[in-house]
Coordinates of C-alpha atoms and ligand atoms in Angstrom, one line a residue:
M10 CA -8.2 -38.7 81.9
S11 CA -9.7 -36.2 79.6
D12 CA -7.2 -33.7 80.3
K13 CA -3.9 -35.0 79.0
P14 CA -1.0 -35.1 81.3
G15 CA 2.3 -33.1 80.5
R16 CA 4.7 -35.1 78.5
N17 CA 7.1 -35.2 81.6
D18 CA 4.4 -36.0 83.9
F19 CA 3.8 -39.5 85.2
C20 CA 1.5 -41.5 82.9
W21 CA -2.1 -41.6 84.1
C22 CA -2.0 -45.4 84.0
G23 CA 0.2 -45.9 87.1
S24 CA 3.2 -47.4 85.5
G25 CA 5.5 -45.1 87.0
R26 CA 6.9 -44.1 83.6
K27 CA 6.8 -40.5 82.2
Y28 CA 3.6 -40.1 80.1
K29 CA 5.7 -39.3 77.0
K30 CA 7.3 -42.9 77.4
C31 CA 4.0 -44.6 78.3
H32 CA 0.7 -43.7 76.9
A33 CA 1.5 -40.6 75.0
P34 CA 2.8 -42.6 71.9
I35 CA -0.2 -45.0 72.2
E36 CA -2.6 -42.1 72.4
D37 CA -0.9 -40.4 69.3
R38 CA -1.1 -43.6 67.2
M39 CA -4.8 -44.2 68.2
D40 CA -5.5 -40.5 67.0
A41 CA -3.7 -41.1 63.8
C42 CA -5.5 -44.4 63.2
S43 CA -8.8 -42.6 64.0
S44 CA -8.1 -39.8 61.6
E45 CA -7.7 -42.6 58.9
G46 CA -11.2 -43.9 59.8
H47 CA -10.4 -46.7 62.0
E48 CA -12.3 -47.6 65.2
V49 CA -10.4 -47.0 68.4
P50 CA -11.1 -48.1 71.8
H51 CA -12.2 -45.4 74.4
L52 CA -9.4 -44.5 76.7
K53 CA -11.5 -45.7 79.6
L54 CA -11.3 -49.1 78.0
L55 CA -7.5 -49.2 78.6
K56 CA -6.9 -50.6 82.0
T57 CA -4.4 -49.2 84.4
Q58 CA -1.5 -51.2 85.9
Q59 CA -3.5 -51.4 89.1
Q60 CA -6.7 -52.5 87.3
I61 CA -4.7 -55.1 85.4
E62 CA -3.5 -56.7 88.6
G63 CA -6.9 -56.6 90.1
I64 CA -8.2 -58.6 87.0
R65 CA -5.3 -60.8 87.1
E66 CA -6.2 -61.8 90.6
S67 CA -9.8 -62.4 89.7
G68 CA -8.6 -64.5 87.0
K69 CA -6.2 -66.6 89.2
R70 CA -9.4 -67.5 91.1
N71 CA -11.7 -68.1 88.0
T72 CA -8.9 -70.5 86.6
A73 CA -8.6 -72.4 90.0
L74 CA -12.4 -72.7 90.0
L75 CA -12.3 -74.6 86.7
D76 CA -9.4 -76.7 87.8
F77 CA -11.4 -77.6 90.8
I78 CA -14.7 -78.5 89.2
G79 CA -13.3 -81.1 86.8
D80 CA -13.0 -83.7 89.4
Y81 CA -16.8 -83.5 89.9
V82 CA -17.9 -84.0 86.4
A83 CA -19.3 -87.5 86.3
D84 CA -22.3 -89.7 85.2
G85 CA -25.2 -89.1 87.6
V86 CA -24.0 -85.7 89.0
T87 CA -26.8 -82.9 88.7
T88 CA -25.8 -79.6 87.5
E89 CA -27.3 -78.0 90.6
E90 CA -24.6 -80.0 92.5
L91 CA -21.8 -78.2 90.3
D92 CA -23.5 -75.0 90.9
R93 CA -23.4 -75.6 94.8
L94 CA -19.8 -76.5 94.5
I95 CA -18.8 -73.4 92.3
D96 CA -20.8 -71.0 94.6
T97 CA -19.1 -72.4 97.8
K98 CA -15.6 -72.5 96.4
T99 CA -15.8 -69.0 94.8
R100 CA -16.7 -67.4 98.3
E101 CA -13.8 -69.5 100.0
F102 CA -11.6 -67.8 97.5
G103 CA -13.0 -64.6 98.7
G104 CA -15.1 -63.9 95.4
V105 CA -18.5 -63.7 94.3
P106 CA -20.0 -65.4 91.5
A107 CA -20.5 -62.8 88.6
T108 CA -23.6 -64.5 87.1
L109 CA -25.7 -64.8 90.2
H110 CA -28.7 -62.4 89.9
Y111 CA -26.9 -60.9 86.7
N112 CA -29.7 -59.4 84.7
G113 CA -31.8 -62.1 86.5
Y114 CA -29.7 -65.0 86.0
P115 CA -30.6 -67.2 88.9
K116 CA -27.3 -69.3 89.4
S117 CA -23.5 -69.1 90.0
V118 CA -22.5 -70.9 86.9
C119 CA -23.6 -71.8 83.4
V120 CA -23.6 -75.5 82.7
S121 CA -24.3 -76.3 79.0
I122 CA -24.7 -80.0 77.8
D123 CA -24.6 -81.2 74.2
D124 CA -27.1 -79.1 72.0
V125 CA -27.1 -76.5 74.7
V126 CA -24.9 -73.8 73.3
C127 CA -24.4 -71.5 76.4
H128 CA -26.2 -70.1 79.4
G129 CA -27.5 -73.5 80.7
I130 CA -29.1 -72.9 84.0
P131 CA -28.1 -75.6 86.7
S132 CA -30.9 -77.6 88.1
D133 CA -31.6 -80.7 90.1
R134 CA -33.4 -82.1 87.2
V135 CA -30.4 -81.9 84.8
I136 CA -28.2 -85.0 85.4
L137 CA -24.7 -85.6 83.7
K138 CA -24.9 -88.8 81.8
N139 CA -22.1 -91.0 80.2
G140 CA -21.3 -89.6 76.7
D141 CA -22.1 -85.9 77.4
I142 CA -19.9 -83.0 76.4
V143 CA -20.2 -80.2 79.0
N144 CA -19.3 -76.7 79.0
I145 CA -18.7 -75.1 82.5
D146 CA -18.7 -71.3 82.3
V147 CA -17.4 -69.6 85.4
S148 CA -17.1 -66.0 86.2
T149 CA -15.8 -64.4 89.3
I150 CA -15.9 -60.8 90.9
Y151 CA -12.8 -60.4 93.3
N152 CA -12.2 -57.0 94.9
G153 CA -14.5 -55.5 92.4
F154 CA -12.8 -57.0 89.3
F155 CA -14.3 -59.4 86.9
S156 CA -12.9 -62.4 85.0
D157 CA -14.6 -65.1 82.8
S158 CA -13.4 -68.3 81.5
S159 CA -15.0 -71.6 80.4
R160 CA -13.8 -75.2 79.4
M161 CA -15.3 -78.4 78.0
F162 CA -15.6 -81.5 80.0
L163 CA -16.2 -85.0 78.9
V164 CA -18.7 -87.5 80.9
G165 CA -17.2 -91.1 80.6
D166 CA -17.1 -92.5 77.1
V167 CA -17.6 -89.8 74.6
S168 CA -18.1 -90.5 70.8
G169 CA -15.2 -89.7 68.5
E170 CA -17.2 -87.3 66.6
K171 CA -18.0 -85.2 69.7
R172 CA -14.5 -85.3 71.0
R173 CA -13.4 -83.9 67.8
L174 CA -15.8 -81.1 68.0
V175 CA -14.4 -80.4 71.4
D176 CA -10.9 -80.4 70.1
V177 CA -11.4 -78.2 67.1
A178 CA -13.4 -75.7 69.3
K179 CA -10.5 -75.3 71.6
E180 CA -8.2 -75.0 68.5
C181 CA -10.5 -72.3 67.3
M182 CA -10.2 -70.4 70.4
E183 CA -6.5 -70.6 70.5
L184 CA -6.2 -69.6 66.9
G185 CA -8.4 -66.6 67.6
I186 CA -6.2 -65.7 70.6
E187 CA -3.1 -66.0 68.7
Q188 CA -4.2 -62.9 66.5
V189 CA -4.2 -60.8 69.6
K190 CA -1.4 -58.2 69.3
P191 CA -1.4 -54.3 69.5
W192 CA -2.5 -52.5 66.2
S193 CA -4.1 -55.4 64.8
F194 CA -7.9 -55.6 64.2
L195 CA -10.6 -57.2 66.4
G196 CA -11.9 -58.6 63.3
D197 CA -8.9 -60.9 62.8
I198 CA -9.8 -62.9 65.6
G199 CA -13.2 -64.0 64.3
Q200 CA -11.7 -64.5 60.9
A201 CA -9.3 -67.1 62.2
I202 CA -11.9 -68.8 64.5
N203 CA -14.5 -69.2 61.6
D204 CA -12.0 -70.3 59.0
H205 CA -10.7 -73.1 61.3
A206 CA -14.4 -74.1 62.3
R207 CA -15.4 -74.3 58.5
K208 CA -12.4 -76.0 57.3
N209 CA -13.4 -78.7 59.8
G210 CA -16.9 -78.9 58.6
Y211 CA -18.5 -77.0 61.6
S212 CA -20.2 -73.6 61.9
V213 CA -19.8 -70.8 64.4
V214 CA -22.6 -69.0 66.2
R215 CA -23.0 -65.6 64.9
E216 CA -25.4 -63.8 67.6
I217 CA -23.4 -64.3 70.8
G218 CA -19.8 -63.2 71.1
G219 CA -17.0 -62.4 73.5
H220 CA -17.0 -59.2 75.4
G221 CA -14.9 -56.7 77.1
V222 CA -14.4 -57.5 80.9
G223 CA -12.6 -56.4 84.0
L224 CA -14.3 -53.3 85.7
Q225 CA -17.7 -54.8 84.8
F226 CA -19.0 -58.2 83.6
H227 CA -19.6 -57.1 80.2
E228 CA -18.0 -54.0 78.5
D229 CA -17.1 -52.9 74.9
P230 CA -15.9 -54.2 72.7
W231 CA -18.2 -56.9 71.6
V232 CA -16.1 -59.7 70.2
S233 CA -17.6 -61.4 67.1
H234 CA -16.4 -64.8 66.2
V235 CA -17.2 -64.7 62.5
S236 CA -15.8 -61.4 61.7
Q237 CA -13.7 -60.2 58.8
Q238 CA -10.0 -59.8 59.0
G239 CA -8.7 -56.2 58.9
T240 CA -12.2 -54.9 60.2
G241 CA -13.4 -53.6 63.6
M242 CA -11.8 -52.0 66.4
L243 CA -7.9 -51.6 66.7
L244 CA -6.4 -53.7 69.4
V245 CA -4.4 -51.5 71.9
P246 CA -2.4 -52.5 74.9
G247 CA -4.5 -52.6 78.0
L248 CA -7.8 -53.7 76.4
V249 CA -9.2 -56.8 78.2
F250 CA -11.8 -59.2 76.6
T251 CA -13.0 -62.5 76.5
V252 CA -12.6 -65.0 73.3
E253 CA -15.2 -67.5 73.6
P254 CA -16.4 -69.2 70.3
M255 CA -19.3 -71.6 70.3
V256 CA -18.6 -74.1 67.5
N257 CA -21.6 -76.1 66.3
M258 CA -21.3 -79.6 64.7
G259 CA -24.3 -78.8 62.5
K260 CA -25.8 -75.5 61.3
A261 CA -24.9 -72.1 63.1
G262 CA -28.6 -71.4 63.9
V263 CA -29.5 -71.0 67.6
F264 CA -32.7 -70.2 69.7
V265 CA -33.3 -69.2 73.3
D266 CA -35.5 -71.2 75.5
K267 CA -39.0 -69.4 75.6
D268 CA -39.7 -70.6 79.3
D269 CA -36.4 -69.7 81.0
S270 CA -35.3 -66.9 78.6
W271 CA -31.6 -67.9 79.0
T272 CA -30.7 -71.3 77.8
V273 CA -29.4 -71.3 74.3
Y274 CA -30.1 -74.4 72.0
T275 CA -28.8 -75.2 68.7
Q276 CA -31.6 -74.9 66.1
D277 CA -30.9 -78.3 64.5
G278 CA -30.4 -80.2 67.9
K279 CA -26.7 -81.2 67.0
P280 CA -24.1 -80.8 69.7
S281 CA -22.1 -77.4 70.3
A282 CA -18.6 -76.7 72.0
Q283 CA -17.2 -73.6 73.6
W284 CA -14.0 -72.7 75.2
E285 CA -13.4 -69.3 76.7
K286 CA -10.4 -67.3 78.0
T287 CA -10.1 -63.7 79.4
V288 CA -7.1 -62.0 77.3
L289 CA -5.3 -58.7 77.8
V290 CA -3.6 -56.9 74.9
T291 CA -0.1 -56.3 75.9
E292 CA 2.6 -54.2 74.2
T293 CA 4.1 -57.4 72.7
G294 CA 1.1 -59.4 72.1
Y295 CA -1.2 -60.8 74.7
E296 CA -1.6 -62.2 78.3
I297 CA -4.2 -64.8 79.3
L298 CA -5.8 -63.4 82.6
A299 CA -8.2 -66.3 82.9
Y300 CA -8.0 -69.9 81.8
Ligands
MF3_11 N1 -20.0 -66.2 81.2 C1 -21.1 -65.8 80.4 C2 -20.5 -65.0 79.4 O1 -19.4 -65.4 78.6 C3 -22.0 -65.3 81.2 C4 -23.2 -65.0 80.5 S1 -24.4 -64.1 81.6 C5 -25.3 -65.3 82.3 O2 -20.7 -63.8 79.1 F1 -26.1 -64.5 83.2 F2 -25.9 -66.0 81.5 F3 -24.5 -65.9 83.0
CO12 CO1 -18.1 -64.2 78.6

């Protein structure tokens, strides 16, 4: 890919179009933007048609896993049980859970309740109870392609104030994703998210963000959810990344559990909510690859 194809050759991306009708204009525009001082993605981050199809297939399974697990979220269920269900179903689908053994992470899913912001480790000592808000974060490797998404689930009767947090966090993710279109800025996403959270009296976690995904679990770019409009990497068709804001009812501060070195909590003990999708930048806007 370092040697550019001839303008009349087939494009390197496998679209079947000539290079001059496919990636040549994209690369020309990236070069021009880069000369103006903008950050542009490395070409290797732009997925080919075949890679996109692979991530799409992985994402379909990831989405189906979240559809499936909803029925099991109930008072009295342990997060260990949710882990077992996700692990088994992922393999039934022909996939492998991406979190298992990832940088030493011991389980096949992250389950984060109330003041756990993210990366909650399933355990037979953690039992869902009436009134909890629960994030279930699933990631799948299928045929070597990675996808990643998460949703919030409510256990029984949840207070109005926690339900509002869950709803606003979802709106934040959606508003962030609506910013995704070619030649806009990565920073536009975090601006939209942070504006909406603050307008509702909430705060957004700063230290943990979204990430490129597809050929590996975590790739460039890192996606801040508190960034400034008009800053950061230019969005270019073929980029794939997650948008996964963590929205806190109280202050934005978080800390990592000293004992397990994974679980992230809110500093002030107030609840946090998160939703995540895997998003592809297309020629006209975006496509969701995992819901
Ligand atoms: N799905 C999480 C993410 O969005 C996974 C974190 S890595 C883990 O990146 F090891 F904690 F699972
Ligand atoms: Co993620």
